[in-house]
PDB file of C-alpha atoms and ligand atoms in Angstrom:
ATOM      1  CA  MET V   7      10.775  10.857  -5.284  1.00 50.00           C
ATOM      2  CA  THR V   8      13.224  12.848  -3.242  1.00 64.00           C
ATOM      3  CA  ALA V   9      12.790  12.652   0.546  1.00 92.00           C
ATOM      4  CA  ILE V  10      11.885   9.743   2.834  1.00 95.00           C
ATOM      5  CA  ILE V  11       9.062   9.891   5.377  1.00 97.00           C
ATOM      6  CA  ARG V  12      10.360   8.173   8.520  1.00 97.00           C
ATOM      7  CA  ASN V  13       7.882   5.844  10.275  1.00 97.00           C
ATOM      8  CA  PHE V  14       5.826   5.507   7.088  1.00 98.00           C
ATOM      9  CA  VAL V  15       5.216   2.005   5.709  1.00 98.00           C
ATOM     10  CA  VAL V  16       3.360   1.119   2.536  1.00 98.00           C
ATOM     11  CA  PHE V  17       1.780  -2.172   1.478  1.00 98.00           C
ATOM     12  CA  GLU V  18       1.631  -2.662  -2.295  1.00 98.00           C
ATOM     13  CA  GLY V  19       0.433  -5.479  -4.530  1.00 98.00           C
ATOM     14  CA  GLY V  20      -2.118  -6.539  -7.109  1.00 98.00           C
ATOM     15  CA  ASP V  21      -5.810  -6.834  -6.301  1.00 97.00           C
ATOM     16  CA  GLY V  22      -6.476  -9.903  -4.142  1.00 97.00           C
ATOM     17  CA  SER V  23      -2.891  -9.983  -2.824  1.00 98.00           C
ATOM     18  CA  GLY V  24      -4.164  -9.595   0.758  1.00 97.00           C
ATOM     19  CA  THR V  25      -2.828  -6.154   1.707  1.00 98.00           C
ATOM     20  CA  SER V  26      -6.125  -5.093   3.369  1.00 97.00           C
ATOM     21  CA  THR V  27      -6.350  -8.341   5.359  1.00 97.00           C
ATOM     22  CA  GLN V  28      -2.775  -7.943   6.555  1.00 98.00           C
ATOM     23  CA  LEU V  29      -3.355  -4.341   7.584  1.00 98.00           C
ATOM     24  CA  ALA V  30      -6.352  -5.469   9.660  1.00 98.00           C
ATOM     25  CA  LEU V  31      -4.241  -8.219  11.280  1.00 97.00           C
ATOM     26  CA  LEU V  32      -1.513  -5.693  12.063  1.00 97.00           C
ATOM     27  CA  GLN V  33      -4.064  -3.383  13.647  1.00 96.00           C
ATOM     28  CA  ARG V  34      -5.220  -6.236  15.879  1.00 95.00           C
ATOM     29  CA  ARG V  35      -1.627  -6.938  16.871  1.00 94.00           C
ATOM     30  CA  PHE V  36      -0.974  -3.335  17.825  1.00 93.00           C
ATOM     31  CA  ARG V  37      -4.205  -3.116  19.827  1.00 90.00           C
ATOM     32  CA  GLY V  38      -2.573  -5.204  22.525  1.00 80.00           C
ATOM     33  CA  ASP V  39       0.655  -3.202  22.388  1.00 81.00           C
ATOM     34  CA  SER V  40       1.803  -1.921  25.743  1.00 79.00           C
ATOM     35  CA  THR V  41       4.838   0.008  24.513  1.00 81.00           C
ATOM     36  CA  GLY V  42       2.976   3.278  23.895  1.00 86.00           C
ATOM     37  CA  LEU V  43       3.594   3.175  20.153  1.00 93.00           C
ATOM     38  CA  ILE V  44       0.796   4.897  18.246  1.00 95.00           C
ATOM     39  CA  PHE V  45      -0.280   2.947  15.182  1.00 97.00           C
ATOM     40  CA  HIS V  46      -2.258   4.543  12.357  1.00 97.00           C
ATOM     41  CA  PRO V  47      -3.605   2.226   9.657  1.00 98.00           C
ATOM     42  CA  THR V  48      -4.701   4.075   6.524  1.00 98.00           C
ATOM     43  CA  CYS V  49      -5.346   3.494   2.821  1.00 98.00           C
ATOM     44  CA  GLU V  50      -5.581   4.886  -0.680  1.00 98.00           C
ATOM     45  CA  PRO V  51      -7.976   5.695  -2.177  1.00 98.00           C
ATOM     46  CA  THR V  52      -8.779   7.543   1.062  1.00 98.00           C
ATOM     47  CA  GLY V  53     -12.172   8.034   2.669  1.00 97.00           C
ATOM     48  CA  GLY V  54     -12.045  11.751   1.742  1.00 97.00           C
ATOM     49  CA  PRO V  55     -14.057  13.503  -0.993  1.00 97.00           C
ATOM     50  CA  VAL V  56     -11.555  12.807  -3.796  1.00 98.00           C
ATOM     51  CA  GLY V  57     -11.222   9.206  -2.645  1.00 98.00           C
ATOM     52  CA  ALA V  58     -15.022   8.836  -2.741  1.00 98.00           C
ATOM     53  CA  LEU V  59     -15.083   9.997  -6.355  1.00 98.00           C
ATOM     54  CA  ILE V  60     -12.351   7.481  -7.222  1.00 98.00           C
ATOM     55  CA  ARG V  61     -14.273   4.669  -5.467  1.00 98.00           C
ATOM     56  CA  SER V  62     -17.360   5.459  -7.613  1.00 98.00           C
ATOM     57  CA  ALA V  63     -15.235   5.128 -10.732  1.00 98.00           C
ATOM     58  CA  LEU V  64     -13.696   1.860  -9.474  1.00 98.00           C
ATOM     59  CA  LYS V  65     -17.207   0.486  -8.850  1.00 97.00           C
ATOM     60  CA  LYS V  66     -18.130   1.617 -12.391  1.00 96.00           C
ATOM     61  CA  GLU V  67     -20.923   3.852 -11.053  1.00 97.00           C
ATOM     62  CA  ILE V  68     -19.372   6.727 -13.009  1.00 97.00           C
ATOM     63  CA  THR V  69     -17.015   6.649 -15.983  1.00 97.00           C
ATOM     64  CA  LEU V  70     -13.834   8.716 -15.847  1.00 98.00           C
ATOM     65  CA  HIS V  71     -11.117   8.933 -18.453  1.00 97.00           C
ATOM     66  CA  PRO V  72      -7.868   7.227 -17.331  1.00 98.00           C
ATOM     67  CA  LEU V  73      -6.070  10.601 -17.552  1.00 98.00           C
ATOM     68  CA  THR V  74      -8.648  12.067 -15.150  1.00 98.00           C
ATOM     69  CA  LEU V  75      -8.324   9.122 -12.771  1.00 98.00           C
ATOM     70  CA  ALA V  76      -4.525   9.486 -12.748  1.00 98.00           C
ATOM     71  CA  ARG V  77      -4.906  13.103 -11.616  1.00 98.00           C
ATOM     72  CA  LEU V  78      -7.545  12.199  -9.026  1.00 98.00           C
ATOM     73  CA  PHE V  79      -5.331   9.518  -7.458  1.00 98.00           C
ATOM     74  CA  ALA V  80      -2.537  12.099  -7.159  1.00 98.00           C
ATOM     75  CA  ALA V  81      -4.905  14.724  -5.697  1.00 98.00           C
ATOM     76  CA  ASP V  82      -6.229  12.200  -3.169  1.00 98.00           C
ATOM     77  CA  ARG V  83      -2.618  11.367  -2.250  1.00 98.00           C
ATOM     78  CA  ALA V  84      -1.786  15.028  -1.644  1.00 98.00           C
ATOM     79  CA  GLU V  85      -4.686  15.266   0.840  1.00 98.00           C
ATOM     80  CA  HIS V  86      -3.674  11.963   2.432  1.00 98.00           C
ATOM     81  CA  LEU V  87      -0.153  13.236   2.948  1.00 98.00           C
ATOM     82  CA  TYR V  88      -0.497  16.926   3.682  1.00 98.00           C
ATOM     83  CA  GLY V  89      -4.106  17.335   4.858  1.00 96.00           C
ATOM     84  CA  PRO V  90      -5.086  17.658   8.531  1.00 94.00           C
ATOM     85  CA  GLY V  91      -4.398  14.396  10.373  1.00 95.00           C
ATOM     86  CA  GLY V  92      -2.442  13.262   7.324  1.00 98.00           C
ATOM     87  CA  VAL V  93       0.571  11.007   7.011  1.00 98.00           C
ATOM     88  CA  ILE V  94       3.160  13.782   7.428  1.00 98.00           C
ATOM     89  CA  GLU V  95       1.497  15.089  10.579  1.00 98.00           C
ATOM     90  CA  ARG V  96       1.105  11.654  12.197  1.00 98.00           C
ATOM     91  CA  CYS V  97       4.611  10.426  11.349  1.00 98.00           C
ATOM     92  CA  GLY V  98       6.010  13.772  12.501  1.00 96.00           C
ATOM     93  CA  ARG V  99       4.389  13.199  15.902  1.00 96.00           C
ATOM     94  CA  GLY V 100       6.228   9.891  16.170  1.00 95.00           C
ATOM     95  CA  GLY V 101       3.385   7.555  15.196  1.00 97.00           C
ATOM     96  CA  LEU V 102       3.779   4.552  12.917  1.00 98.00           C
ATOM     97  CA  VAL V 103       1.643   4.987   9.781  1.00 98.00           C
ATOM     98  CA  VAL V 104       0.949   1.987   7.537  1.00 98.00           C
ATOM     99  CA  SER V 105      -0.906   2.637   4.296  1.00 98.00           C
ATOM    100  CA  ASP V 106      -2.635   0.091   2.110  1.00 98.00           C
ATOM    101  CA  ARG V 107      -1.282   1.491  -1.228  1.00 98.00           C
ATOM    102  CA  TYR V 108       0.549   4.700  -2.104  1.00 98.00           C
ATOM    103  CA  ALA V 109       2.346   6.259  -5.093  1.00 98.00           C
ATOM    104  CA  LEU V 110       3.701   3.010  -6.552  1.00 98.00           C
ATOM    105  CA  SER V 111       0.079   1.911  -7.183  1.00 98.00           C
ATOM    106  CA  SER V 112      -0.298   4.911  -9.503  1.00 98.00           C
ATOM    107  CA  LEU V 113       2.983   4.238 -11.301  1.00 98.00           C
ATOM    108  CA  VAL V 114       1.784   0.673 -11.894  1.00 98.00           C
ATOM    109  CA  TYR V 115      -1.980   0.894 -12.538  1.00 98.00           C
ATOM    110  CA  GLN V 116      -2.094   4.319 -14.211  1.00 98.00           C
ATOM    111  CA  GLY V 117       1.205   3.531 -15.954  1.00 98.00           C
ATOM    112  CA  ILE V 118      -0.561   0.611 -17.631  1.00 98.00           C
ATOM    113  CA  GLU V 119      -3.621   2.720 -18.447  1.00 97.00           C
ATOM    114  CA  CYS V 120      -2.041   6.022 -19.543  1.00 97.00           C
ATOM    115  CA  GLY V 121       1.627   5.298 -20.230  1.00 97.00           C
ATOM    116  CA  ASP V 122       4.399   6.080 -17.766  1.00 97.00           C
ATOM    117  CA  GLU V 123       4.893   9.791 -18.323  1.00 98.00           C
ATOM    118  CA  LEU V 124       1.828  11.324 -16.645  1.00 98.00           C
ATOM    119  CA  PRO V 125       1.850   9.152 -13.477  1.00 98.00           C
ATOM    120  CA  GLN V 126       5.626   9.670 -13.165  1.00 97.00           C
ATOM    121  CA  THR V 127       5.223  13.455 -13.418  1.00 98.00           C
ATOM    122  CA  LEU V 128       2.259  13.591 -11.032  1.00 98.00           C
ATOM    123  CA  ASN V 129       3.913  11.398  -8.410  1.00 97.00           C
ATOM    124  CA  ALA V 130       7.556  12.482  -8.551  1.00 95.00           C
ATOM    125  CA  PRO V 131       7.036  15.223  -5.921  1.00 96.00           C
ATOM    126  CA  PHE V 132       5.709  12.839  -3.263  1.00 97.00           C
ATOM    127  CA  PRO V 133       8.260  11.692  -0.684  1.00 97.00           C
ATOM    128  CA  ALA V 134       8.966   7.956  -0.428  1.00 96.00           C
ATOM    129  CA  PRO V 135       7.981   5.767   2.534  1.00 98.00           C
ATOM    130  CA  GLU V 136      10.660   4.362   4.840  1.00 98.00           C
ATOM    131  CA  LEU V 137       9.571   0.790   4.041  1.00 98.00           C
ATOM    132  CA  LEU V 138       7.576  -0.689   1.177  1.00 98.00           C
ATOM    133  CA  LEU V 139       6.297  -4.264   1.304  1.00 98.00           C
ATOM    134  CA  PHE V 140       5.350  -5.743  -2.058  1.00 98.00           C
ATOM    135  CA  PHE V 141       2.826  -8.572  -1.688  1.00 98.00           C
ATOM    136  CA  ASP V 142       3.766 -10.861  -4.540  1.00 98.00           C
ATOM    137  CA  ILE V 143       1.263 -13.459  -5.709  1.00 98.00           C
ATOM    138  CA  ASP V 144       0.450 -15.299  -8.908  1.00 98.00           C
ATOM    139  CA  PRO V 145      -2.369 -13.223 -10.536  1.00 97.00           C
ATOM    140  CA  GLN V 146      -4.413 -16.349 -11.205  1.00 97.00           C
ATOM    141  CA  THR V 147      -4.452 -17.232  -7.492  1.00 96.00           C
ATOM    142  CA  ALA V 148      -5.238 -13.620  -6.586  1.00 96.00           C
ATOM    143  CA  CYS V 149      -8.125 -13.423  -9.059  1.00 96.00           C
ATOM    144  CA  GLY V 150      -9.458 -16.700  -7.623  1.00 94.00           C
ATOM    145  CA  ARG V 151      -9.675 -14.952  -4.241  1.00 92.00           C
ATOM    146  CA  LEU V 152     -11.585 -12.022  -5.799  1.00 92.00           C
ATOM    147  CA  LYS V 153     -14.313 -14.336  -7.104  1.00 88.00           C
ATOM    148  CA  ASN V 154     -16.039 -14.261  -3.690  1.00 85.00           C
ATOM    149  CA  ARG V 155     -16.620 -10.494  -3.971  1.00 87.00           C
ATOM    150  CA  PRO V 156     -20.171  -9.434  -4.906  1.00 89.00           C
ATOM    151  CA  VAL V 157     -19.000  -6.948  -7.579  1.00 90.00           C
ATOM    152  CA  LEU V 158     -15.695  -6.881  -9.439  1.00 94.00           C
ATOM    153  CA  GLU V 159     -14.115  -3.432  -9.690  1.00 95.00           C
ATOM    154  CA  LEU V 160     -12.501  -1.706 -12.667  1.00 96.00           C
ATOM    155  CA  TYR V 161      -9.085  -3.381 -12.583  1.00 97.00           C
ATOM    156  CA  GLU V 162     -10.144  -6.713 -11.093  1.00 96.00           C
ATOM    157  CA  HIS V 163      -9.680  -9.051 -14.043  1.00 95.00           C
ATOM    158  CA  LEU V 164      -6.930 -11.507 -14.848  1.00 96.00           C
ATOM    159  CA  GLU V 165      -5.505  -9.908 -17.995  1.00 97.00           C
ATOM    160  CA  PHE V 166      -4.990  -6.564 -16.249  1.00 98.00           C
ATOM    161  CA  GLN V 167      -3.655  -8.169 -13.072  1.00 98.00           C
ATOM    162  CA  GLN V 168      -0.995 -10.037 -15.068  1.00 98.00           C
ATOM    163  CA  LYS V 169       0.246  -6.674 -16.383  1.00 98.00           C
ATOM    164  CA  VAL V 170       0.074  -5.265 -12.835  1.00 98.00           C
ATOM    165  CA  ARG V 171       2.417  -7.936 -11.442  1.00 98.00           C
ATOM    166  CA  GLU V 172       4.900  -7.499 -14.294  1.00 98.00           C
ATOM    167  CA  LYS V 173       4.899  -3.730 -13.844  1.00 98.00           C
ATOM    168  CA  TYR V 174       5.397  -3.907 -10.080  1.00 98.00           C
ATOM    169  CA  LEU V 175       8.389  -6.198 -10.573  1.00 97.00           C
ATOM    170  CA  SER V 176       9.855  -3.943 -13.245  1.00 96.00           C
ATOM    171  CA  LEU V 177       9.480  -0.757 -11.149  1.00 96.00           C
ATOM    172  CA  ILE V 178      10.550  -1.980  -7.716  1.00 94.00           C
ATOM    173  CA  GLY V 179      14.287  -1.670  -8.399  1.00 89.00           C
ATOM    174  CA  GLU V 180      13.859   1.950  -9.482  1.00 86.00           C
ATOM    175  CA  TYR V 181      11.796   2.690  -6.379  1.00 85.00           C
ATOM    176  CA  GLN V 182      14.544   1.337  -4.137  1.00 88.00           C
ATOM    177  CA  LYS V 183      16.911   3.955  -5.530  1.00 87.00           C
ATOM    178  CA  SER V 184      14.847   6.613  -3.725  1.00 85.00           C
ATOM    179  CA  GLY V 185      16.304   5.230  -0.470  1.00 89.00           C
ATOM    180  CA  CYS V 186      13.129   3.392   0.500  1.00 95.00           C
ATOM    181  CA  ARG V 187      13.705  -0.134   1.876  1.00 96.00           C
ATOM    182  CA  VAL V 188      11.737  -2.620  -0.222  1.00 97.00           C
ATOM    183  CA  GLU V 189      10.893  -6.177   0.795  1.00 97.00           C
ATOM    184  CA  ILE V 190       9.018  -8.742  -1.259  1.00 98.00           C
ATOM    185  CA  ILE V 191       6.509 -10.792   0.709  1.00 98.00           C
ATOM    186  CA  ASN V 192       5.345 -14.144  -0.668  1.00 98.00           C
ATOM    187  CA  ALA V 193       1.602 -13.430  -0.494  1.00 98.00           C
ATOM    188  CA  SER V 194       0.512 -16.884  -1.630  1.00 97.00           C
ATOM    189  CA  LYS V 195       1.347 -18.320   1.824  1.00 97.00           C
ATOM    190  CA  THR V 196      -1.218 -18.622   4.622  1.00 97.00           C
ATOM    191  CA  ARG V 197      -2.501 -15.462   6.348  1.00 97.00           C
ATOM    192  CA  GLU V 198      -0.476 -16.327   9.439  1.00 98.00           C
ATOM    193  CA  GLU V 199       2.746 -16.929   7.495  1.00 98.00           C
ATOM    194  CA  VAL V 200       2.316 -13.660   5.593  1.00 98.00           C
ATOM    195  CA  ALA V 201       1.598 -11.807   8.857  1.00 98.00           C
ATOM    196  CA  ALA V 202       4.807 -13.216  10.334  1.00 98.00           C
ATOM    197  CA  GLY V 203       6.761 -11.995   7.281  1.00 98.00           C
ATOM    198  CA  VAL V 204       5.241  -8.531   7.574  1.00 98.00           C
ATOM    199  CA  TRP V 205       6.125  -8.408  11.255  1.00 97.00           C
ATOM    200  CA  ARG V 206       9.725  -9.483  10.644  1.00 97.00           C
ATOM    201  CA  ALA V 207      10.110  -6.661   8.108  1.00 97.00           C
ATOM    202  CA  LEU V 208       8.610  -4.089  10.492  1.00 97.00           C
ATOM    203  CA  LEU V 209      10.862  -5.136  13.351  1.00 95.00           C
ATOM    204  CA  LYS V 210      13.877  -3.851  11.432  1.00 95.00           C
ATOM    205  CA  MET V 211      12.507  -0.297  11.638  1.00 96.00           C
ATOM    206  CA  PRO V 212      14.198   1.996  14.161  1.00 95.00           C
ATOM    207  CA  ILE V 213      10.792   3.079  15.556  1.00 94.00           C
ATOM    208  CA  LEU V 214      10.015  -0.494  16.624  1.00 92.00           C
ATOM    209  CA  LYS V 215      13.485  -1.120  17.962  1.00 83.00           C
ATOM    210  CA  ALA V 216      13.316   2.117  19.959  1.00 71.00           C
ATOM    211  CA  GLU V 217       9.855   1.356  21.335  1.00 64.00           C
ATOM    212  CA  SER V 218      10.714  -2.143  22.430  1.00 59.00           C
ATOM    213  CA  GLY V 219      14.041  -1.031  23.904  1.00 55.00           C
ATOM    214  CA  GLY V 220      12.477   1.886  25.769  1.00 43.00           C
ATOM    215  CA  SER V 221       9.881  -0.247  27.520  1.00 42.00           C
ATOM    216  CA  GLY V 222      12.299  -2.985  28.425  1.00 35.00           C
ATOM    217  CA  GLN V 223      10.161  -5.294  26.337  1.00 39.00           C
ATOM    218  CA  THR V 224      11.447  -7.006  23.209  1.00 37.00           C
ATOM    219  CA  ALA V 225       9.596  -6.103  20.038  1.00 38.00           C
ATOM    220  CA  GLU V 226       8.714  -9.770  19.637  1.00 39.00           C
ATOM    221  CA  GLN V 227       6.820  -9.556  22.918  1.00 36.00           C
ATOM    222  CA  ILE V 228       4.594  -6.779  21.555  1.00 32.00           C
ATOM    223  CA  ARG V 229       2.602  -9.584  19.911  1.00 31.00           C
TER     224      ARG V 229
HETATM  225  P1  TYD H  14      -7.768  -1.649  -3.166  1.00 86.93           P
HETATM  226  O1  TYD H  14      -6.775  -1.373  -2.095  1.00 86.93           O
HETATM  227  O2  TYD H  14      -7.602  -2.925  -3.891  1.00 86.93           O
HETATM  228  O3  TYD H  14      -9.240  -1.469  -2.626  1.00 86.93           O
HETATM  229  P2  TYD H  14     -10.253  -2.583  -2.074  1.00 86.93           P
HETATM  230  O4  TYD H  14      -9.538  -3.266  -0.955  1.00 86.93           O
HETATM  231  O5  TYD H  14     -11.436  -1.776  -1.652  1.00 86.93           O
HETATM  232  O6  TYD H  14     -10.559  -3.513  -3.239  1.00 86.93           O
HETATM  233  O7  TYD H  14      -7.611  -0.408  -4.194  1.00 86.93           O
HETATM  234  C1  TYD H  14      -8.585  -0.064  -5.079  1.00 86.93           C
HETATM  235  C2  TYD H  14      -8.109  -0.092  -6.506  1.00 86.93           C
HETATM  236  O8  TYD H  14      -7.515   1.157  -6.856  1.00 86.93           O
HETATM  237  C3  TYD H  14      -7.114  -1.176  -6.874  1.00 86.93           C
HETATM  238  O9  TYD H  14      -7.580  -1.825  -8.036  1.00 86.93           O
HETATM  239  C4  TYD H  14      -5.858  -0.413  -7.217  1.00 86.93           C
HETATM  240  C5  TYD H  14      -6.380   0.937  -7.662  1.00 86.93           C
HETATM  241  N1  TYD H  14      -5.435   2.064  -7.486  1.00 86.93           N
HETATM  242  C6  TYD H  14      -4.898   2.683  -8.613  1.00 86.93           C
HETATM  243  O10 TYD H  14      -5.210   2.295  -9.758  1.00 86.93           O
HETATM  244  N2  TYD H  14      -4.053   3.722  -8.466  1.00 86.93           N
HETATM  245  C7  TYD H  14      -3.696   4.199  -7.237  1.00 86.93           C
HETATM  246  O11 TYD H  14      -2.906   5.162  -7.143  1.00 86.93           O
HETATM  247  C8  TYD H  14      -4.261   3.557  -6.070  1.00 86.93           C
HETATM  248  C9  TYD H  14      -3.902   4.063  -4.717  1.00 86.93           C
HETATM  249  C10 TYD H  14      -5.113   2.495  -6.247  1.00 86.93           C
END
């Protein structure tokens, strides 16, 4: 990764680590925001055509070779970033974009499936986010949370999730070298405690400092 996308935040973590829940909570928090900050929650796989194909594979409706999936995740990411209404466009307009997963997911999940080389090559050209929050949780606890889901997806089993956590922890240091700020969130805490940790990390971003300063309101009051 070479450049940094300002105002772009990424949530990363194993399945069941609570990234989607926290993004929904953040969206609720910003709904009451009176500072004029424009918040765009988003996710990967996206809701676009490539993302839909990936979702079918994750649900095991179709079978795709891991090497194919690695390329699809990267293609979906390119649309997410550069397509109309994409991350680059929204951040460029001064909005705050928070994505549930981004390139590190590919380095971890597809790295486990296909070896490091292909996901590294496919994802090296993508710019890094300004902030990455890694939701760290014991895989056993996370898999316990997944048990309530009606269908378990492709990677949602304990043995794989143990490798996922190890790989995240081994790659995070490298990712930081790209200039992206990385914070580890203890995702085994309560929803409210995790949300508070996420908020504290976001408040250090210049976009939130600027917004709160400009309106005469402290960022804490945005809540
Ligand atoms: P997830 O955010 O967990 O979706 P949901 O909330 O619907 O369960 O992501 C779906 C799965 O896709 C998850 O197991 C991680 C995997 N994934 C990859 O393997 N590579 C990637 O590049 C991305 C973005 C996700």
